[in-house]
Amino acid sequence: MELTFDVLALLFTAALVAGTIDAIAGGGGLITIPALLAVGVPPAMALGTNKLQACGGSFSASLYFVRQKAVEIKQIRLLILLTFVGASLGAIFVQMLDVEQLKTILPFLVFIIGGYFLFSPSLGDEDRKQRISYPLFAFTAALGVGFYDGMFGPATGSFFTLAFVLLLGFNLTKGVAHAKILNFTSNFASLIFFILGGAILWKVGFVMLVGQFIGGNIGARMVVTKGKHIIRPLIVTMSFIMVCKMLWDQGYF
């Protein structure tokens, strides 16, 4: 694979766009992984490099949300810890488990998420009654979704957002902000194992990381300024695009 300026510029642009979308609704991997494969990066290297560059976008968005006081880190320290533990376990267990059944079920789960946001127009407009405690959320949703991200990954941001809205009663903007913090945590935990496995193209990853960092900041700003008016349509759209992509990969189309 020849890393010409044109190739790096293409990957930088793909990462910037993906970072913007991912900060709002998740699903940025739908852009970056095909882009990496298209320029000739081997599949295993593409997944590792994708995790590296994704950390740039999720960190940038997380940093913006924290600075805007949309997230109180002290309040979710246990959630961050359990997400890290879950993602680490997922990255370990994926080497021992058969994920084919998960690949079959996942499109329907993501479809349900998209449909739920589509047909619940008032969902997340305002904070609602908290259904479970933060510690219980940490040991269930944070640990579980973190494990899923370490093992597989697609739609992690959507799963976290829905969990925050339904279980902790967050409004949609607040849910996306907190979801991005946990998404960065699970990305970082998974990245450690890709680094240990040597499955990263560092030059490509760092170029894309810069694009992701810029895109993540742009997306986070849009979440804070435009809120539900942009979050809901994009979550629904990205959910259905992910469903189509996963069904296509499984040979249904």
PDB file of N, CA, C and O in Angstrom, residues 175-233:
ATOM      1  N   GLY A 175     -27.824  13.030  27.115  1.00  0.00           N
ATOM      2  CA  GLY A 175     -27.541  11.618  26.883  1.00  0.00           C
ATOM      3  C   GLY A 175     -26.404  11.419  25.889  1.00  0.00           C
ATOM      4  O   GLY A 175     -25.516  10.587  26.104  1.00  0.00           O
ATOM      5  N   VAL A 176     -26.419  12.182  24.795  1.00  0.00           N
ATOM      6  CA  VAL A 176     -25.358  12.087  23.794  1.00  0.00           C
ATOM      7  C   VAL A 176     -24.020  12.501  24.392  1.00  0.00           C
ATOM      8  O   VAL A 176     -22.987  11.859  24.145  1.00  0.00           O
ATOM      9  N   ALA A 177     -24.010  13.571  25.181  1.00  0.00           N
ATOM     10  CA  ALA A 177     -22.772  14.052  25.796  1.00  0.00           C
ATOM     11  C   ALA A 177     -22.164  12.987  26.704  1.00  0.00           C
ATOM     12  O   ALA A 177     -20.950  12.720  26.647  1.00  0.00           O
ATOM     13  N   HIS A 178     -22.975  12.386  27.549  1.00  0.00           N
ATOM     14  CA  HIS A 178     -22.465  11.358  28.459  1.00  0.00           C
ATOM     15  C   HIS A 178     -22.089  10.085  27.697  1.00  0.00           C
ATOM     16  O   HIS A 178     -21.119   9.410  28.057  1.00  0.00           O
ATOM     17  N   ALA A 179     -22.846   9.765  26.657  1.00  0.00           N
ATOM     18  CA  ALA A 179     -22.529   8.583  25.848  1.00  0.00           C
ATOM     19  C   ALA A 179     -21.154   8.710  25.216  1.00  0.00           C
ATOM     20  O   ALA A 179     -20.403   7.731  25.114  1.00  0.00           O
ATOM     21  N   LYS A 180     -20.789   9.908  24.811  1.00  0.00           N
ATOM     22  CA  LYS A 180     -19.500  10.106  24.149  1.00  0.00           C
ATOM     23  C   LYS A 180     -18.346   9.897  25.128  1.00  0.00           C
ATOM     24  O   LYS A 180     -17.295   9.364  24.746  1.00  0.00           O
ATOM     25  N   ILE A 181     -18.525  10.271  26.388  1.00  0.00           N
ATOM     26  CA  ILE A 181     -17.485  10.030  27.388  1.00  0.00           C
ATOM     27  C   ILE A 181     -17.232   8.531  27.529  1.00  0.00           C
ATOM     28  O   ILE A 181     -16.081   8.064  27.530  1.00  0.00           O
ATOM     29  N   LEU A 182     -18.302   7.758  27.642  1.00  0.00           N
ATOM     30  CA  LEU A 182     -18.151   6.313  27.803  1.00  0.00           C
ATOM     31  C   LEU A 182     -17.663   5.667  26.514  1.00  0.00           C
ATOM     32  O   LEU A 182     -16.926   4.674  26.547  1.00  0.00           O
ATOM     33  N   ASN A 183     -18.060   6.229  25.375  1.00  0.00           N
ATOM     34  CA  ASN A 183     -17.596   5.709  24.089  1.00  0.00           C
ATOM     35  C   ASN A 183     -16.084   5.911  23.938  1.00  0.00           C
ATOM     36  O   ASN A 183     -15.376   5.033  23.431  1.00  0.00           O
ATOM     37  N   PHE A 184     -15.584   7.056  24.378  1.00  0.00           N
ATOM     38  CA  PHE A 184     -14.132   7.276  24.353  1.00  0.00           C
ATOM     39  C   PHE A 184     -13.432   6.273  25.262  1.00  0.00           C
ATOM     40  O   PHE A 184     -12.385   5.711  24.910  1.00  0.00           O
ATOM     41  N   THR A 185     -14.020   6.035  26.427  1.00  0.00           N
ATOM     42  CA  THR A 185     -13.438   5.080  27.375  1.00  0.00           C
ATOM     43  C   THR A 185     -13.312   3.691  26.758  1.00  0.00           C
ATOM     44  O   THR A 185     -12.261   3.047  26.851  1.00  0.00           O
ATOM     45  N   SER A 186     -14.394   3.223  26.130  1.00  0.00           N
ATOM     46  CA  SER A 186     -14.361   1.879  25.534  1.00  0.00           C
ATOM     47  C   SER A 186     -13.434   1.843  24.317  1.00  0.00           C
ATOM     48  O   SER A 186     -12.750   0.838  24.081  1.00  0.00           O
ATOM     49  N   ASN A 187     -13.387   2.927  23.550  1.00  0.00           N
ATOM     50  CA  ASN A 187     -12.449   3.003  22.423  1.00  0.00           C
ATOM     51  C   ASN A 187     -11.003   2.880  22.913  1.00  0.00           C
ATOM     52  O   ASN A 187     -10.187   2.155  22.334  1.00  0.00           O
ATOM     53  N   PHE A 188     -10.695   3.608  23.970  1.00  0.00           N
ATOM     54  CA  PHE A 188      -9.325   3.626  24.494  1.00  0.00           C
ATOM     55  C   PHE A 188      -8.938   2.258  25.045  1.00  0.00           C
ATOM     56  O   PHE A 188      -7.817   1.774  24.812  1.00  0.00           O
ATOM     57  N   ALA A 189      -9.864   1.615  25.757  1.00  0.00           N
ATOM     58  CA  ALA A 189      -9.583   0.286  26.309  1.00  0.00           C
ATOM     59  C   ALA A 189      -9.321  -0.713  25.192  1.00  0.00           C
ATOM     60  O   ALA A 189      -8.372  -1.514  25.269  1.00  0.00           O
ATOM     61  N   SER A 190     -10.149  -0.673  24.150  1.00  0.00           N
ATOM     62  CA  SER A 190      -9.964  -1.589  23.022  1.00  0.00           C
ATOM     63  C   SER A 190      -8.653  -1.301  22.298  1.00  0.00           C
ATOM     64  O   SER A 190      -7.962  -2.221  21.842  1.00  0.00           O
ATOM     65  N   LEU A 191      -8.304  -0.017  22.177  1.00  0.00           N
ATOM     66  CA  LEU A 191      -7.083   0.378  21.478  1.00  0.00           C
ATOM     67  C   LEU A 191      -5.847  -0.245  22.116  1.00  0.00           C
ATOM     68  O   LEU A 191      -4.908  -0.649  21.419  1.00  0.00           O
ATOM     69  N   ILE A 192      -5.847  -0.334  23.435  1.00  0.00           N
ATOM     70  CA  ILE A 192      -4.703  -0.908  24.139  1.00  0.00           C
ATOM     71  C   ILE A 192      -4.400  -2.318  23.633  1.00  0.00           C
ATOM     72  O   ILE A 192      -3.245  -2.687  23.396  1.00  0.00           O
ATOM     73  N   PHE A 193      -5.460  -3.094  23.406  1.00  0.00           N
ATOM     74  CA  PHE A 193      -5.263  -4.479  22.969  1.00  0.00           C
ATOM     75  C   PHE A 193      -4.836  -4.552  21.505  1.00  0.00           C
ATOM     76  O   PHE A 193      -4.084  -5.449  21.116  1.00  0.00           O
ATOM     77  N   PHE A 194      -5.305  -3.606  20.684  1.00  0.00           N
ATOM     78  CA  PHE A 194      -4.836  -3.558  19.299  1.00  0.00           C
ATOM     79  C   PHE A 194      -3.360  -3.172  19.250  1.00  0.00           C
ATOM     80  O   PHE A 194      -2.597  -3.669  18.420  1.00  0.00           O
ATOM     81  N   ILE A 195      -2.942  -2.271  20.149  1.00  0.00           N
ATOM     82  CA  ILE A 195      -1.529  -1.876  20.211  1.00  0.00           C
ATOM     83  C   ILE A 195      -0.667  -3.076  20.610  1.00  0.00           C
ATOM     84  O   ILE A 195       0.378  -3.345  20.020  1.00  0.00           O
ATOM     85  N   LEU A 196      -1.136  -3.820  21.620  1.00  0.00           N
ATOM     86  CA  LEU A 196      -0.400  -4.998  22.067  1.00  0.00           C
ATOM     87  C   LEU A 196      -0.293  -6.039  20.961  1.00  0.00           C
ATOM     88  O   LEU A 196       0.703  -6.773  20.874  1.00  0.00           O
ATOM     89  N   GLY A 197      -1.313  -6.087  20.095  1.00  0.00           N
ATOM     90  CA  GLY A 197      -1.302  -7.037  18.994  1.00  0.00           C
ATOM     91  C   GLY A 197      -0.572  -6.533  17.767  1.00  0.00           C
ATOM     92  O   GLY A 197      -0.423  -7.269  16.782  1.00  0.00           O
ATOM     93  N   GLY A 198      -0.113  -5.285  17.804  1.00  0.00           N
ATOM     94  CA  GLY A 198       0.634  -4.711  16.686  1.00  0.00           C
ATOM     95  C   GLY A 198      -0.193  -4.504  15.433  1.00  0.00           C
ATOM     96  O   GLY A 198       0.362  -4.460  14.326  1.00  0.00           O
ATOM     97  N   ALA A 199      -1.515  -4.345  15.589  1.00  0.00           N
ATOM     98  CA  ALA A 199      -2.403  -4.249  14.425  1.00  0.00           C
ATOM     99  C   ALA A 199      -2.796  -2.811  14.111  1.00  0.00           C
ATOM    100  O   ALA A 199      -3.974  -2.491  13.943  1.00  0.00           O
ATOM    101  N   ILE A 200      -1.799  -1.911  14.038  1.00  0.00           N
ATOM    102  CA  ILE A 200      -2.080  -0.499  13.781  1.00  0.00           C
ATOM    103  C   ILE A 200      -1.074   0.072  12.784  1.00  0.00           C
ATOM    104  O   ILE A 200       0.131  -0.166  12.907  1.00  0.00           O
ATOM    105  N   LEU A 201      -1.576   0.828  11.815  1.00  0.00           N
ATOM    106  CA  LEU A 201      -0.715   1.612  10.938  1.00  0.00           C
ATOM    107  C   LEU A 201      -0.639   3.013  11.543  1.00  0.00           C
ATOM    108  O   LEU A 201      -1.565   3.804  11.414  1.00  0.00           O
ATOM    109  N   TRP A 202       0.462   3.315  12.194  1.00  0.00           N
ATOM    110  CA  TRP A 202       0.544   4.519  13.007  1.00  0.00           C
ATOM    111  C   TRP A 202       0.455   5.802  12.173  1.00  0.00           C
ATOM    112  O   TRP A 202      -0.240   6.750  12.556  1.00  0.00           O
ATOM    113  N   LYS A 203       1.127   5.850  11.041  1.00  0.00           N
ATOM    114  CA  LYS A 203       1.107   7.060  10.229  1.00  0.00           C
ATOM    115  C   LYS A 203      -0.306   7.368   9.750  1.00  0.00           C
ATOM    116  O   LYS A 203      -0.788   8.507   9.873  1.00  0.00           O
ATOM    117  N   VAL A 204      -0.977   6.358   9.220  1.00  0.00           N
ATOM    118  CA  VAL A 204      -2.363   6.528   8.769  1.00  0.00           C
ATOM    119  C   VAL A 204      -3.264   6.890   9.942  1.00  0.00           C
ATOM    120  O   VAL A 204      -4.100   7.791   9.857  1.00  0.00           O
ATOM    121  N   GLY A 205      -3.071   6.171  11.052  1.00  0.00           N
ATOM    122  CA  GLY A 205      -3.906   6.401  12.224  1.00  0.00           C
ATOM    123  C   GLY A 205      -3.801   7.808  12.763  1.00  0.00           C
ATOM    124  O   GLY A 205      -4.815   8.428  13.119  1.00  0.00           O
ATOM    125  N   PHE A 206      -2.593   8.360  12.808  1.00  0.00           N
ATOM    126  CA  PHE A 206      -2.419   9.708  13.355  1.00  0.00           C
ATOM    127  C   PHE A 206      -2.965  10.787  12.413  1.00  0.00           C
ATOM    128  O   PHE A 206      -3.511  11.799  12.862  1.00  0.00           O
ATOM    129  N   VAL A 207      -2.820  10.562  11.093  1.00  0.00           N
ATOM    130  CA  VAL A 207      -3.408  11.508  10.139  1.00  0.00           C
ATOM    131  C   VAL A 207      -4.921  11.539  10.294  1.00  0.00           C
ATOM    132  O   VAL A 207      -5.544  12.615  10.352  1.00  0.00           O
ATOM    133  N   MET A 208      -5.528  10.365  10.410  1.00  0.00           N
ATOM    134  CA  MET A 208      -6.979  10.293  10.577  1.00  0.00           C
ATOM    135  C   MET A 208      -7.402  10.788  11.952  1.00  0.00           C
ATOM    136  O   MET A 208      -8.482  11.369  12.106  1.00  0.00           O
ATOM    137  N   LEU A 209      -6.558  10.566  12.955  1.00  0.00           N
ATOM    138  CA  LEU A 209      -6.867  11.033  14.311  1.00  0.00           C
ATOM    139  C   LEU A 209      -7.031  12.550  14.333  1.00  0.00           C
ATOM    140  O   LEU A 209      -7.930  13.074  15.010  1.00  0.00           O
ATOM    141  N   VAL A 210      -6.182  13.267  13.583  1.00  0.00           N
ATOM    142  CA  VAL A 210      -6.301  14.726  13.510  1.00  0.00           C
ATOM    143  C   VAL A 210      -7.632  15.115  12.880  1.00  0.00           C
ATOM    144  O   VAL A 210      -8.336  16.016  13.364  1.00  0.00           O
ATOM    145  N   GLY A 211      -8.005  14.421  11.791  1.00  0.00           N
ATOM    146  CA  GLY A 211      -9.304  14.684  11.161  1.00  0.00           C
ATOM    147  C   GLY A 211     -10.454  14.401  12.107  1.00  0.00           C
ATOM    148  O   GLY A 211     -11.410  15.171  12.196  1.00  0.00           O
ATOM    149  N   GLN A 212     -10.352  13.290  12.834  1.00  0.00           N
ATOM    150  CA  GLN A 212     -11.383  12.932  13.809  1.00  0.00           C
ATOM    151  C   GLN A 212     -11.472  13.971  14.924  1.00  0.00           C
ATOM    152  O   GLN A 212     -12.567  14.314  15.383  1.00  0.00           O
ATOM    153  N   PHE A 213     -10.318  14.454  15.370  1.00  0.00           N
ATOM    154  CA  PHE A 213     -10.309  15.435  16.458  1.00  0.00           C
ATOM    155  C   PHE A 213     -11.077  16.692  16.047  1.00  0.00           C
ATOM    156  O   PHE A 213     -11.900  17.218  16.812  1.00  0.00           O
ATOM    157  N   ILE A 214     -10.826  17.154  14.825  1.00  0.00           N
ATOM    158  CA  ILE A 214     -11.527  18.342  14.322  1.00  0.00           C
ATOM    159  C   ILE A 214     -13.008  18.047  14.158  1.00  0.00           C
ATOM    160  O   ILE A 214     -13.875  18.823  14.579  1.00  0.00           O
ATOM    161  N   GLY A 215     -13.328  16.902  13.537  1.00  0.00           N
ATOM    162  CA  GLY A 215     -14.726  16.537  13.316  1.00  0.00           C
ATOM    163  C   GLY A 215     -15.485  16.337  14.613  1.00  0.00           C
ATOM    164  O   GLY A 215     -16.646  16.742  14.733  1.00  0.00           O
ATOM    165  N   GLY A 216     -14.834  15.704  15.593  1.00  0.00           N
ATOM    166  CA  GLY A 216     -15.487  15.486  16.882  1.00  0.00           C
ATOM    167  C   GLY A 216     -15.866  16.785  17.562  1.00  0.00           C
ATOM    168  O   GLY A 216     -16.932  16.904  18.170  1.00  0.00           O
ATOM    169  N   ASN A 217     -14.982  17.777  17.454  1.00  0.00           N
ATOM    170  CA  ASN A 217     -15.263  19.084  18.052  1.00  0.00           C
ATOM    171  C   ASN A 217     -16.429  19.770  17.347  1.00  0.00           C
ATOM    172  O   ASN A 217     -17.307  20.359  17.990  1.00  0.00           O
ATOM    173  N   ILE A 218     -16.449  19.669  16.010  1.00  0.00           N
ATOM    174  CA  ILE A 218     -17.553  20.263  15.235  1.00  0.00           C
ATOM    175  C   ILE A 218     -18.872  19.613  15.618  1.00  0.00           C
ATOM    176  O   ILE A 218     -19.882  20.287  15.868  1.00  0.00           O
ATOM    177  N   GLY A 219     -18.880  18.269  15.671  1.00  0.00           N
ATOM    178  CA  GLY A 219     -20.104  17.548  16.016  1.00  0.00           C
ATOM    179  C   GLY A 219     -20.588  17.859  17.414  1.00  0.00           C
ATOM    180  O   GLY A 219     -21.789  18.033  17.646  1.00  0.00           O
ATOM    181  N   ALA A 220     -19.662  17.937  18.369  1.00  0.00           N
ATOM    182  CA  ALA A 220     -20.030  18.238  19.749  1.00  0.00           C
ATOM    183  C   ALA A 220     -20.655  19.628  19.862  1.00  0.00           C
ATOM    184  O   ALA A 220     -21.625  19.840  20.599  1.00  0.00           O
ATOM    185  N   ARG A 221     -20.101  20.586  19.127  1.00  0.00           N
ATOM    186  CA  ARG A 221     -20.663  21.941  19.132  1.00  0.00           C
ATOM    187  C   ARG A 221     -22.096  21.937  18.584  1.00  0.00           C
ATOM    188  O   ARG A 221     -22.972  22.659  19.090  1.00  0.00           O
ATOM    189  N   MET A 222     -22.332  21.124  17.557  1.00  0.00           N
ATOM    190  CA  MET A 222     -23.670  21.040  16.971  1.00  0.00           C
ATOM    191  C   MET A 222     -24.657  20.416  17.949  1.00  0.00           C
ATOM    192  O   MET A 222     -25.826  20.805  18.002  1.00  0.00           O
ATOM    193  N   VAL A 223     -24.179  19.441  18.744  1.00  0.00           N
ATOM    194  CA  VAL A 223     -25.038  18.817  19.753  1.00  0.00           C
ATOM    195  C   VAL A 223     -25.483  19.857  20.776  1.00  0.00           C
ATOM    196  O   VAL A 223     -26.658  19.936  21.154  1.00  0.00           O
ATOM    197  N   VAL A 224     -24.531  20.672  21.241  1.00  0.00           N
ATOM    198  CA  VAL A 224     -24.830  21.671  22.278  1.00  0.00           C
ATOM    199  C   VAL A 224     -25.714  22.792  21.734  1.00  0.00           C
ATOM    200  O   VAL A 224     -26.648  23.249  22.400  1.00  0.00           O
ATOM    201  N   THR A 225     -25.459  23.238  20.496  1.00  0.00           N
ATOM    202  CA  THR A 225     -26.184  24.399  19.956  1.00  0.00           C
ATOM    203  C   THR A 225     -27.529  24.031  19.320  1.00  0.00           C
ATOM    204  O   THR A 225     -28.486  24.789  19.420  1.00  0.00           O
ATOM    205  N   LYS A 226     -27.584  22.861  18.666  1.00  0.00           N
ATOM    206  CA  LYS A 226     -28.809  22.491  17.949  1.00  0.00           C
ATOM    207  C   LYS A 226     -29.615  21.412  18.655  1.00  0.00           C
ATOM    208  O   LYS A 226     -30.793  21.218  18.360  1.00  0.00           O
ATOM    209  N   GLY A 227     -28.984  20.674  19.550  1.00  0.00           N
ATOM    210  CA  GLY A 227     -29.666  19.712  20.383  1.00  0.00           C
ATOM    211  C   GLY A 227     -30.495  18.695  19.625  1.00  0.00           C
ATOM    212  O   GLY A 227     -30.089  18.142  18.609  1.00  0.00           O
ATOM    213  N   LYS A 228     -31.713  18.456  20.140  1.00  0.00           N
ATOM    214  CA  LYS A 228     -32.573  17.386  19.618  1.00  0.00           C
ATOM    215  C   LYS A 228     -32.939  17.589  18.154  1.00  0.00           C
ATOM    216  O   LYS A 228     -33.276  16.620  17.460  1.00  0.00           O
ATOM    217  N   HIS A 229     -32.886  18.827  17.658  1.00  0.00           N
ATOM    218  CA  HIS A 229     -33.297  19.086  16.281  1.00  0.00           C
ATOM    219  C   HIS A 229     -32.373  18.408  15.276  1.00  0.00           C
ATOM    220  O   HIS A 229     -32.784  18.112  14.149  1.00  0.00           O
ATOM    221  N   ILE A 230     -31.137  18.159  15.677  1.00  0.00           N
ATOM    222  CA  ILE A 230     -30.212  17.467  14.779  1.00  0.00           C
ATOM    223  C   ILE A 230     -29.910  16.051  15.262  1.00  0.00           C
ATOM    224  O   ILE A 230     -29.649  15.151  14.461  1.00  0.00           O
ATOM    225  N   ILE A 231     -29.961  15.821  16.580  1.00  0.00           N
ATOM    226  CA  ILE A 231     -29.595  14.509  17.122  1.00  0.00           C
ATOM    227  C   ILE A 231     -30.569  13.427  16.681  1.00  0.00           C
ATOM    228  O   ILE A 231     -30.170  12.383  16.147  1.00  0.00           O
ATOM    229  N   ARG A 232     -31.869  13.655  16.898  1.00  0.00           N
ATOM    230  CA  ARG A 232     -32.860  12.604  16.617  1.00  0.00           C
ATOM    231  C   ARG A 232     -32.850  12.180  15.149  1.00  0.00           C
ATOM    232  O   ARG A 232     -32.751  10.979  14.851  1.00  0.00           O
ATOM    233  N   PRO A 233     -32.950  13.117  14.186  1.00  0.00           N
ATOM    234  CA  PRO A 233     -32.945  12.685  12.779  1.00  0.00           C
ATOM    235  C   PRO A 233     -31.681  11.940  12.392  1.00  0.00           C
ATOM    236  O   PRO A 233     -31.736  10.969  11.626  1.00  0.00           O
TER     237      PRO A 233
END
